[in-house]
Tab-separated table of C-alpha atoms and ligand atoms in Angstrom:
chain	number	residue	atom	x	y	z
A	851	MET	CA	1.892	-24.563	-11.980
A	852	THR	CA	-0.692	-22.218	-13.816
A	853	GLY	CA	-0.742	-19.266	-15.878
A	854	SER	CA	1.398	-18.768	-19.239
A	855	PRO	CA	4.548	-20.927	-19.833
A	856	PRO	CA	7.683	-20.089	-18.423
A	857	THR	CA	10.067	-18.078	-20.562
A	858	PRO	CA	13.373	-19.202	-20.647
A	859	GLY	CA	15.730	-18.235	-17.783
A	860	PRO	CA	16.432	-18.593	-14.127
A	861	ALA	CA	12.756	-17.985	-13.437
A	862	ALA	CA	11.737	-21.247	-15.642
A	863	ASP	CA	14.666	-22.841	-14.333
A	864	LEU	CA	13.198	-22.834	-11.055
A	865	LEU	CA	9.735	-23.740	-12.102
A	866	SER	CA	11.148	-26.709	-13.412
A	867	ARG	CA	13.166	-27.712	-10.458
A	868	VAL	CA	9.557	-27.331	-8.493
A	869	ARG	CA	7.793	-29.151	-10.717
A	870	ALA	CA	10.527	-32.097	-10.583
A	871	CYS	CA	10.330	-32.120	-6.864
A	872	ARG	CA	10.257	-35.489	-5.336
A	873	ALA	CA	11.283	-34.829	-1.878
A	874	CYS	CA	8.357	-36.521	-0.312
A	875	THR	CA	7.990	-40.411	-1.186
A	876	ASP	CA	5.054	-41.234	0.966
A	877	LEU	CA	2.431	-38.883	-0.281
A	878	PRO	CA	-1.025	-40.585	-0.578
A	879	LEU	CA	-1.391	-39.336	-4.068
A	880	GLY	CA	2.142	-38.851	-5.183
A	881	PRO	CA	3.828	-35.510	-5.616
A	882	ARG	CA	1.955	-33.116	-7.878
A	883	PRO	CA	3.364	-29.414	-6.759
A	884	ILE	CA	0.996	-27.179	-7.374
A	885	LEU	CA	1.833	-23.378	-7.182
A	886	GLN	CA	1.585	-20.233	-9.412
A	887	TRP	CA	4.436	-18.161	-9.418
A	888	SER	CA	6.280	-15.610	-11.678
A	889	PRO	CA	8.922	-12.746	-10.566
A	890	SER	CA	6.841	-9.978	-11.736
A	891	ALA	CA	3.550	-10.787	-9.138
A	892	ARG	CA	2.332	-8.142	-6.984
A	893	LEU	CA	0.177	-9.826	-5.071
A	894	LEU	CA	1.096	-12.914	-2.983
A	895	ILE	CA	-1.327	-15.476	-1.733
A	896	ALA	CA	0.427	-17.442	0.942
A	897	GLY	CA	-1.849	-20.773	1.866
A	898	GLN	CA	-1.347	-23.858	3.346
A	899	ALA	CA	-1.382	-27.125	1.044
A	900	PRO	CA	-3.666	-28.289	-1.995
A	901	GLY	CA	-6.613	-30.303	-1.042
A	902	ARG	CA	-7.546	-33.251	-2.875
A	903	VAL	CA	-9.937	-31.692	-5.657
A	904	THR	CA	-7.141	-29.246	-6.310
A	905	HIS	CA	-4.661	-32.055	-6.535
A	906	GLU	CA	-6.790	-33.660	-8.904
A	907	ARG	CA	-7.319	-30.522	-11.177
A	908	GLY	CA	-3.822	-29.436	-11.022
A	909	ARG	CA	-4.545	-25.506	-10.291
A	910	PRO	CA	-4.241	-23.725	-6.999
A	911	PHE	CA	-7.568	-23.066	-5.200
A	912	ASP	CA	-10.159	-24.701	-8.195
A	913	ASP	CA	-12.208	-25.612	-5.471
A	914	ALA	CA	-15.044	-24.071	-3.113
A	915	SER	CA	-12.280	-22.466	-0.933
A	916	GLY	CA	-11.227	-20.566	-3.853
A	917	GLU	CA	-14.104	-19.391	-4.995
A	918	ARG	CA	-14.894	-17.813	-1.738
A	919	LEU	CA	-11.359	-16.645	-1.767
A	920	ARG	CA	-11.853	-14.924	-5.158
A	921	ASP	CA	-15.186	-13.459	-3.929
A	922	TRP	CA	-13.274	-12.037	-0.398
A	923	LEU	CA	-10.617	-10.527	-2.908
A	924	GLY	CA	-13.430	-9.402	-5.319
A	925	VAL	CA	-11.351	-10.841	-8.433
A	926	THR	CA	-12.352	-12.841	-11.466
A	927	PRO	CA	-10.946	-16.383	-12.091
A	928	ALA	CA	-9.062	-14.865	-15.038
A	929	GLN	CA	-7.582	-12.139	-12.891
A	930	PHE	CA	-6.636	-14.777	-9.989
A	931	TYR	CA	-4.980	-17.006	-12.447
A	932	ASP	CA	-2.752	-14.351	-13.892
A	933	ASP	CA	0.595	-15.044	-12.697
A	934	THR	CA	2.075	-12.256	-13.765
A	935	ARG	CA	0.584	-10.392	-11.169
A	936	VAL	CA	-0.406	-13.116	-8.432
A	937	ALA	CA	1.827	-15.555	-7.150
A	938	ILE	CA	0.213	-18.622	-5.175
A	939	ILE	CA	2.659	-20.229	-3.055
A	940	PRO	CA	1.429	-22.784	-0.346
A	941	MET	CA	3.395	-24.049	2.701
A	942	GLY	CA	3.150	-27.312	0.947
A	943	PHE	CA	2.996	-27.607	-2.744
A	944	CYS	CA	1.524	-31.196	-2.670
A	945	PHE	CA	-1.305	-32.774	-1.256
A	946	PRO	CA	-0.598	-34.162	1.848
A	947	GLY	CA	-3.231	-36.572	2.681
A	948	SER	CA	-6.350	-36.165	4.817
A	949	GLY	CA	-6.251	-36.148	8.950
A	950	LYS	CA	-9.276	-36.928	11.485
A	951	SER	CA	-10.542	-33.240	11.004
A	952	GLY	CA	-9.746	-32.264	7.434
A	953	ASP	CA	-6.451	-32.191	5.528
A	954	ALA	CA	-3.140	-33.234	7.016
A	955	PRO	CA	-0.561	-30.212	7.532
A	956	PRO	CA	1.592	-28.985	5.015
A	957	ARG	CA	4.318	-31.314	4.686
A	958	PRO	CA	7.388	-29.674	6.579
A	959	GLU	CA	9.796	-30.504	3.980
A	960	CYS	CA	8.980	-28.316	1.629
A	961	ALA	CA	8.939	-24.846	3.011
A	962	PRO	CA	12.726	-25.346	3.789
A	963	LEU	CA	13.570	-26.523	0.427
A	964	TRP	CA	11.652	-24.116	-1.474
A	965	ARG	CA	9.950	-20.849	0.155
A	966	ASP	CA	12.941	-18.781	0.161
A	967	LEU	CA	14.065	-19.536	-3.337
A	968	LEU	CA	10.464	-18.662	-4.433
A	969	LEU	CA	10.169	-15.576	-2.221
A	970	THR	CA	13.339	-13.712	-2.828
A	971	PRO	CA	12.553	-12.831	-6.621
A	972	LEU	CA	9.375	-11.158	-5.938
A	973	THR	CA	10.725	-7.472	-5.766
A	974	SER	CA	7.152	-6.099	-6.842
A	975	LEU	CA	5.312	-7.498	-4.140
A	976	GLU	CA	2.893	-4.775	-2.929
A	977	LEU	CA	0.680	-7.397	-0.591
A	978	THR	CA	1.218	-10.658	1.035
A	979	ILE	CA	-2.260	-12.772	2.021
A	980	VAL	CA	-1.435	-15.167	4.425
A	981	ILE	CA	-3.867	-18.069	4.888
A	982	GLY	CA	-3.925	-20.501	7.764
A	983	ARG	CA	-1.866	-21.277	10.933
A	984	TYR	CA	1.137	-22.593	9.117
A	985	ALA	CA	1.474	-20.072	6.834
A	986	ALA	CA	0.844	-17.613	9.572
A	987	ASP	CA	3.734	-18.867	11.698
A	988	TRP	CA	6.125	-18.827	8.580
A	989	HIS	CA	5.321	-15.259	7.537
A	990	PHE	CA	4.649	-13.398	10.936
A	991	GLY	CA	6.676	-15.530	13.335
A	992	ALA	CA	5.472	-17.473	16.235
A	993	ARG	CA	2.896	-15.532	17.764
A	994	ARG	CA	0.700	-15.686	21.330
A	995	GLY	CA	-3.240	-15.668	20.894
A	996	SER	CA	-5.551	-16.911	18.901
A	997	LEU	CA	-5.541	-17.142	14.718
A	998	THR	CA	-8.924	-14.973	15.636
A	999	ASP	CA	-6.946	-12.462	17.327
A	1000	HIS	CA	-4.330	-12.296	15.092
A	1001	VAL	CA	-7.129	-11.949	11.925
A	1002	ARG	CA	-9.015	-9.168	14.067
A	1003	ASP	CA	-5.538	-7.299	14.535
A	1004	TRP	CA	-5.470	-6.976	10.671
A	1005	ARG	CA	-4.536	-3.194	10.699
A	1006	VAL	CA	-1.265	-3.901	12.303
A	1007	GLU	CA	0.636	-4.494	9.173
A	1008	TRP	CA	-1.889	-3.344	6.798
A	1009	PRO	CA	-1.801	-2.746	3.600
A	1010	ARG	CA	1.647	-4.515	3.177
A	1011	ARG	CA	0.569	-7.832	4.724
A	1012	ILE	CA	-2.601	-9.441	5.943
A	1013	LEU	CA	-3.502	-12.734	7.472
A	1014	LEU	CA	-6.795	-14.210	6.501
A	1015	PRO	CA	-8.780	-17.567	7.717
A	1016	HIS	CA	-9.149	-20.348	5.459
A	1017	PRO	CA	-11.762	-19.798	2.974
A	1018	SER	CA	-12.778	-23.377	3.051
A	1019	PRO	CA	-16.704	-23.917	3.883
A	1020	ARG	CA	-15.432	-25.627	7.175
A	1021	ASN	CA	-15.237	-22.328	8.241
A	1022	ASN	CA	-18.800	-20.951	7.735
A	1023	GLY	CA	-19.304	-20.911	11.674
A	1024	TRP	CA	-16.246	-18.911	12.156
A	1025	LEU	CA	-17.625	-16.265	9.631
A	1026	ALA	CA	-21.040	-16.286	11.461
A	1027	ARG	CA	-19.208	-15.620	14.796
A	1028	ASN	CA	-16.999	-12.947	13.406
A	1029	GLN	CA	-19.124	-10.561	11.272
A	1030	TRP	CA	-16.715	-7.719	11.526
A	1031	PHE	CA	-14.647	-9.895	8.820
A	1032	GLU	CA	-17.251	-9.373	6.067
A	1033	ARG	CA	-18.230	-6.185	7.229
A	1034	ASP	CA	-14.754	-4.137	8.009
A	1035	LEU	CA	-11.867	-5.921	6.545
A	1036	LEU	CA	-13.278	-6.991	3.297
A	1037	PRO	CA	-13.928	-4.152	1.510
A	1038	GLU	CA	-10.797	-2.576	2.321
A	1039	LEU	CA	-9.172	-5.703	0.912
A	1040	ARG	CA	-11.307	-5.629	-2.085
A	1041	ALA	CA	-10.482	-1.973	-2.624
A	1042	ARG	CA	-6.652	-2.487	-2.096
A	1043	VAL	CA	-6.850	-5.692	-4.816
A	1044	ALA	CA	-8.524	-3.894	-7.111
A	1045	ALA	CA	-5.838	-0.950	-7.052
A	1046	LEU	CA	-3.239	-3.647	-7.434
A	1047	MET	CA	-5.047	-5.370	-10.194
A	1048	GLY	CA	-5.764	-2.061	-12.441
A	1049	ALA	CA	-1.882	-1.057	-11.788
A	1050	ARG	CA	0.949	-2.384	-14.210
B	1153	SF4	S1	5.282	-31.298	-0.731
B	1153	SF4	FE1	6.835	-30.009	-1.490
B	1153	SF4	S2	9.223	-31.467	-0.917
B	1153	SF4	FE2	7.403	-32.679	-0.781
B	1153	SF4	S3	7.455	-33.559	-3.118
B	1153	SF4	FE3	5.875	-31.784	-3.102
B	1153	SF4	S4	7.110	-30.144	-3.762
B	1153	SF4	FE4	8.645	-31.526	-3.055
């Protein structure tokens, strides 16, 4: 968890319960739930799961992927880690380990346990940024076609929701092949996020 300490009340209770979660007993580095949340958030970043670096640092997107994501959003680290405005709720809160081609999928136990409890209080949300396949399936439902097609259709639910590719350096090839993403989508995303960050 990041940002200011939770104030006493139901939100703090919920955060304490998430922090104490030990539902997955076979995590390679053990449980360390990492997310950012407060009920006042206006922007939600719904990603996959922490990577190894994030696990070690204890803060979401505190790695190369996060640097790129902040560039895509046009925000400073201080804005990004302001939990009164930005919620960062991945599909799995603990590092799930590594697979053959990158990190393992988010732990399936996590979303059914915590997701609705954390999302329901977010009544001030104005924009949800969904990142990657697992979060897309949860937030948009099962959908035919490739992730690229889905990202390319970004105007369908804009300006309330948008799907982005993962900002990992592993996706440099995707970004090179899909230059419309930086040319057309990112300027509108940055303008929208700037407006949200300026509003109280
Ligand atoms: S991944 Fe989620 S369900 Fe599993 S121990 Fe961590 S917080 Fe709990």
